[in-house]
Short mmCIF file of C-alpha atoms and ligand atoms in Angstrom, two decimals:
data_model
loop_
_atom_site.label_atom_id
_atom_site.label_comp_id
_atom_site.label_asym_id
_atom_site.label_seq_id
_atom_site.Cartn_x
_atom_site.Cartn_y
_atom_site.Cartn_z
CA MET A 17 -3.46 -8.69 74.53
CA LEU A 18 -3.28 -10.98 71.52
CA PHE A 19 -0.69 -13.62 70.55
CA ASP A 20 -0.10 -14.27 66.85
CA THR A 21 1.21 -17.83 67.03
CA HIS A 22 2.35 -18.12 63.42
CA ALA A 23 3.88 -15.35 61.33
CA HIS A 24 6.67 -15.16 58.78
CA LEU A 25 8.07 -11.71 59.51
CA ASN A 26 11.33 -13.31 58.41
CA VAL A 27 10.58 -13.31 54.67
CA LYS A 28 11.36 -10.75 51.99
CA GLN A 29 7.84 -9.23 52.01
CA PHE A 30 8.76 -7.59 55.34
CA ALA A 31 12.37 -6.66 54.58
CA GLU A 32 11.52 -2.98 54.06
CA ASP A 33 9.26 -2.29 57.02
CA GLU A 34 9.58 -4.96 59.74
CA ALA A 35 9.90 -2.35 62.53
CA GLU A 36 6.70 -0.57 61.45
CA VAL A 37 4.83 -3.86 61.10
CA ILE A 38 5.85 -4.94 64.61
CA GLN A 39 4.95 -1.53 66.04
CA ARG A 40 1.55 -1.62 64.32
CA ALA A 41 0.94 -5.03 65.86
CA LYS A 42 1.71 -3.64 69.34
CA ASP A 43 -0.55 -0.63 68.69
CA HIS A 44 -3.37 -3.10 68.00
CA GLY A 45 -2.75 -5.10 71.16
CA VAL A 46 -0.72 -7.90 69.56
CA SER A 47 2.05 -8.08 72.12
CA ARG A 48 3.53 -11.45 71.20
CA ILE A 49 4.34 -12.98 67.83
CA ALA A 50 5.83 -16.40 67.07
CA VAL A 51 8.04 -16.10 64.00
CA VAL A 52 8.44 -19.35 62.12
CA GLY A 53 11.71 -20.35 60.45
CA PHE A 54 11.59 -23.18 57.91
CA ASP A 55 14.97 -23.15 56.09
CA HIS A 56 18.49 -21.79 56.71
CA GLU A 57 17.71 -18.23 55.71
CA THR A 58 14.38 -17.83 57.52
CA ILE A 59 15.73 -19.50 60.66
CA ALA A 60 18.61 -17.02 60.83
CA LYS A 61 16.20 -14.11 60.35
CA ALA A 62 13.71 -15.42 62.93
CA LEU A 63 16.50 -15.56 65.51
CA GLU A 64 17.70 -12.09 64.57
CA LEU A 65 14.19 -10.61 64.92
CA SER A 66 13.75 -12.24 68.32
CA LYS A 67 16.91 -10.54 69.53
CA THR A 68 16.07 -7.16 68.05
CA TYR A 69 12.42 -6.78 69.11
CA LYS A 70 10.57 -7.50 72.30
CA GLY A 71 7.74 -10.00 72.09
CA ILE A 72 9.09 -11.96 69.12
CA TYR A 73 9.49 -15.70 69.73
CA PRO A 74 11.29 -17.93 67.24
CA MET A 75 10.29 -21.37 66.05
CA VAL A 76 12.63 -23.50 63.96
CA GLY A 77 11.95 -26.41 61.66
CA TRP A 78 12.25 -27.66 58.12
CA HIS A 79 9.32 -27.07 55.77
CA PRO A 80 7.91 -30.07 53.88
CA THR A 81 8.56 -28.28 50.57
CA GLU A 82 12.26 -28.35 51.64
CA ALA A 83 12.17 -32.01 52.69
CA GLY A 84 14.71 -33.07 50.04
CA SER A 85 17.41 -30.99 51.70
CA TYR A 86 16.78 -32.28 55.22
CA SER A 87 20.02 -33.98 56.28
CA ASP A 88 22.04 -35.05 59.31
CA GLU A 89 23.71 -31.67 59.10
CA VAL A 90 20.39 -29.80 59.15
CA GLU A 91 19.19 -31.92 62.02
CA GLU A 92 22.32 -31.24 64.05
CA LYS A 93 21.90 -27.53 63.42
CA LEU A 94 18.27 -27.59 64.61
CA ILE A 95 19.23 -29.50 67.75
CA LYS A 96 22.04 -27.09 68.53
CA LEU A 97 19.83 -24.03 68.05
CA ILE A 98 17.12 -25.46 70.27
CA GLN A 99 19.71 -26.11 72.97
CA ILE A 100 21.24 -22.64 72.95
CA GLU A 101 18.43 -20.30 71.85
CA ASN A 102 15.01 -19.56 73.30
CA ILE A 103 13.01 -21.56 70.78
CA VAL A 104 9.33 -21.89 71.72
CA ALA A 105 8.36 -24.74 69.39
CA MET A 106 9.73 -26.82 66.56
CA GLY A 107 8.31 -26.28 63.08
CA GLU A 108 6.90 -25.73 60.80
CA MET A 109 7.09 -29.31 59.69
CA GLY A 110 4.62 -31.69 58.10
CA LEU A 111 3.52 -32.71 54.64
CA ASP A 112 2.59 -30.81 51.49
CA TYR A 113 1.00 -32.89 48.75
CA HIS A 114 -0.22 -29.80 46.92
CA TRP A 115 3.18 -28.59 45.72
CA MET A 116 4.73 -32.05 46.02
CA GLU A 117 8.27 -30.71 45.76
CA ASP A 118 9.59 -34.04 47.01
CA PRO A 119 8.07 -37.54 46.97
CA LYS A 120 5.77 -38.49 49.83
CA GLU A 121 8.31 -40.90 51.36
CA VAL A 122 10.96 -38.18 51.49
CA GLN A 123 8.55 -35.75 53.15
CA ILE A 124 7.37 -38.35 55.65
CA GLU A 125 10.95 -39.21 56.57
CA SER A 126 11.95 -35.61 57.36
CA PHE A 127 8.65 -35.14 59.21
CA ARG A 128 9.23 -38.21 61.40
CA ARG A 129 12.82 -37.25 62.13
CA GLN A 130 11.79 -33.78 63.28
CA ILE A 131 9.07 -35.13 65.54
CA ARG A 132 11.67 -37.40 67.16
CA VAL A 133 14.01 -34.45 67.73
CA ALA A 134 11.18 -32.43 69.27
CA LYS A 135 10.31 -35.31 71.58
CA GLU A 136 13.93 -35.70 72.60
CA LEU A 137 14.17 -31.98 73.40
CA LYS A 138 10.61 -31.75 74.77
CA LEU A 139 9.26 -29.03 72.51
CA PRO A 140 5.77 -28.78 71.02
CA ILE A 141 5.59 -28.89 67.21
CA THR A 142 3.81 -26.82 64.56
CA ILE A 143 2.23 -28.70 61.69
CA HIS A 144 1.93 -27.66 58.07
CA ASN A 145 -0.65 -29.81 56.28
CA ARG A 146 -1.66 -29.25 52.69
CA ASP A 147 -3.75 -31.91 50.94
CA SER A 148 -2.09 -34.51 53.18
CA THR A 149 -4.43 -34.86 56.15
CA GLU A 150 -4.59 -38.68 56.25
CA ASP A 151 -0.81 -39.09 56.27
CA VAL A 152 -0.22 -36.22 58.71
CA TYR A 153 -2.68 -37.83 61.09
CA ARG A 154 -1.13 -41.28 60.70
CA VAL A 155 2.44 -40.04 61.27
CA LEU A 156 1.47 -37.96 64.32
CA LYS A 157 -0.32 -40.94 65.80
CA GLU A 158 2.46 -43.42 65.04
CA GLU A 159 5.08 -41.07 66.48
CA HIS A 160 3.01 -40.49 69.64
CA VAL A 161 2.81 -36.72 69.36
CA GLU A 162 0.70 -36.69 72.54
CA ASP A 163 3.94 -36.76 74.53
CA ILE A 164 4.76 -33.22 73.44
CA GLY A 165 1.61 -31.81 71.81
CA GLY A 166 1.58 -29.22 69.11
CA ILE A 167 -0.36 -27.00 66.77
CA MET A 168 -2.47 -27.73 63.70
CA HIS A 169 -1.45 -24.49 62.04
CA SER A 170 -4.02 -22.56 59.96
CA PHE A 171 -6.68 -25.19 60.62
CA ASN A 172 -8.98 -25.58 57.63
CA LEU A 173 -10.58 -29.00 58.09
CA THR A 174 -13.93 -30.37 59.21
CA PRO A 175 -15.13 -30.70 62.80
CA GLU A 176 -14.61 -34.48 62.45
CA TRP A 177 -10.93 -34.10 61.62
CA GLN A 178 -10.60 -31.56 64.37
CA GLU A 179 -11.88 -34.10 66.84
CA ARG A 180 -9.30 -36.64 65.69
CA PHE A 181 -6.38 -34.21 65.99
CA LEU A 182 -7.61 -33.03 69.39
CA ASN A 183 -7.58 -36.65 70.51
CA LEU A 184 -3.87 -36.73 69.67
CA GLY A 185 -3.34 -33.84 72.08
CA MET A 186 -3.01 -31.19 69.39
CA HIS A 187 -4.04 -27.54 69.62
CA ILE A 188 -6.11 -25.98 66.84
CA SER A 189 -4.90 -22.67 65.43
CA TYR A 190 -7.22 -20.50 63.36
CA SER A 191 -5.96 -18.09 60.72
CA GLY A 192 -7.70 -15.65 58.38
CA VAL A 193 -9.38 -18.64 56.75
CA LEU A 194 -11.87 -18.49 59.64
CA THR A 195 -13.13 -15.16 58.31
CA PHE A 196 -13.72 -16.40 54.75
CA LYS A 197 -17.34 -16.75 53.65
CA ASN A 198 -16.57 -19.96 51.77
CA ALA A 199 -15.28 -21.77 54.86
CA PRO A 200 -18.45 -22.99 56.64
CA GLU A 201 -16.83 -26.19 57.94
CA VAL A 202 -13.98 -24.26 59.51
CA LYS A 203 -16.49 -21.95 61.21
CA GLU A 204 -18.39 -24.99 62.41
CA SER A 205 -15.20 -26.48 63.88
CA ALA A 206 -14.54 -23.19 65.68
CA LYS A 207 -17.94 -23.39 67.35
CA ARG A 208 -17.02 -26.75 68.82
CA VAL A 209 -13.33 -26.51 69.68
CA PRO A 210 -12.55 -26.79 73.42
CA LEU A 211 -11.52 -23.33 74.63
CA ASP A 212 -8.34 -24.61 76.24
CA LYS A 213 -7.10 -25.91 72.87
CA VAL A 214 -7.61 -22.90 70.64
CA LEU A 215 -4.97 -20.52 69.28
CA ILE A 216 -5.03 -17.71 66.72
CA GLU A 217 -2.51 -16.76 64.06
CA THR A 218 -2.06 -14.81 60.84
CA ASP A 219 0.42 -16.88 58.81
CA SER A 220 1.63 -13.47 57.59
CA PRO A 221 2.32 -12.51 54.84
CA TYR A 222 -0.19 -15.08 53.52
CA LEU A 223 -3.90 -15.72 54.09
CA SER A 224 -5.05 -12.21 54.94
CA PRO A 225 -8.37 -12.20 56.77
CA MET A 226 -11.42 -10.32 55.58
CA PRO A 227 -11.49 -7.36 54.89
CA TYR A 228 -7.89 -7.52 53.63
CA ARG A 229 -8.17 -10.79 51.73
CA GLY A 230 -5.64 -10.87 48.87
CA LYS A 231 -3.40 -8.18 50.37
CA ARG A 232 -0.20 -8.73 52.35
CA ASN A 233 -1.11 -10.06 55.77
CA GLU A 234 0.52 -8.80 58.99
CA PRO A 235 0.28 -9.66 62.70
CA SER A 236 -1.94 -6.68 63.59
CA TYR A 237 -4.69 -8.39 61.55
CA VAL A 238 -4.86 -11.30 63.97
CA ARG A 239 -7.55 -9.26 65.71
CA PHE A 240 -9.91 -10.03 62.82
CA VAL A 241 -9.46 -13.73 63.47
CA ALA A 242 -10.10 -13.16 67.19
CA GLU A 243 -13.21 -11.10 66.42
CA GLU A 244 -14.62 -13.78 64.13
CA PHE A 245 -13.96 -16.46 66.72
CA ALA A 246 -15.57 -14.34 69.45
CA GLU A 247 -18.63 -13.85 67.28
CA LEU A 248 -18.94 -17.56 66.48
CA ARG A 249 -18.71 -18.40 70.19
CA GLU A 250 -20.93 -15.48 71.24
CA MET A 251 -18.31 -14.38 73.73
CA PRO A 252 -16.66 -10.99 74.40
CA LEU A 253 -13.52 -10.33 72.38
CA GLU A 254 -11.54 -9.56 75.56
CA GLU A 255 -12.34 -13.01 76.88
CA ILE A 256 -11.21 -14.68 73.64
CA ALA A 257 -8.01 -12.62 73.66
CA LYS A 258 -7.30 -13.69 77.22
CA ILE A 259 -8.00 -17.37 76.56
CA THR A 260 -6.00 -17.68 73.32
CA THR A 261 -3.03 -15.78 74.71
CA HIS A 262 -3.04 -17.88 77.86
CA ASN A 263 -3.14 -21.08 75.76
CA ALA A 264 -0.19 -19.92 73.66
CA ASN A 265 1.88 -18.91 76.68
CA LYS A 266 1.21 -22.25 78.31
CA LEU A 267 2.04 -24.31 75.23
CA PHE A 268 5.21 -22.29 74.54
CA ASN A 269 6.20 -22.37 78.20
CA LEU A 270 6.29 -18.56 78.50
CA MET A 271 5.55 -16.42 81.52
CA GLU A 272 2.29 -14.49 81.34
CA GLU A 273 2.78 -10.77 80.78
ZN1 ZN B 325 3.83 -20.94 57.88
#
């Protein structure tokens, strides 16, 4: 069984066929999917999906490209949801200096505030990092993320950076990027990552793995990420499936199936 630890089944690209997509995932052995909410609309939909389908686990947070709208009101809403719903992690949160929708200081502020909420409520966090590695690292370290741990989502950095994030107690989650030919450093990091710290994800509908690169991604494709990882580690796929699913269940505090 596989666990897709990061998917956005809660966005418009899946509005027409979410049931089929979830069924297809199950048919391919993907029995659990973490659906990530990052603003009002996607949070509501993530919660709805988790109540409609078995094996869907919601995460809630405020995306760095939405940092300007993070407010006391938003924070209170997140806290309330975490207290009453079965939320497995907080996120995605982090920094995005590629789109730079809001100034760095604004992004860093909403990032820090969310980490503090997660620590208060004892939930792991999921990190979005785009062209902002230095600052993400600094904030995680300053806020002592090791108390709760979390996920470097869609990891696409060097083995050296991986080492640094691992030292902060973070998990490393590989997406379809691992299957890309032009990602030798990511493949190298996958060869070295401790097996008790590795997770797999799709980031659907984005980042489709080979051979579907460029098409809409979906959770059933997480098997391509698992296959690539198994090949890099020269281990059987079943073993990789078992390990990554166990890691996800443990981090998200879920019972094994
Ligand atoms: Zn995401």
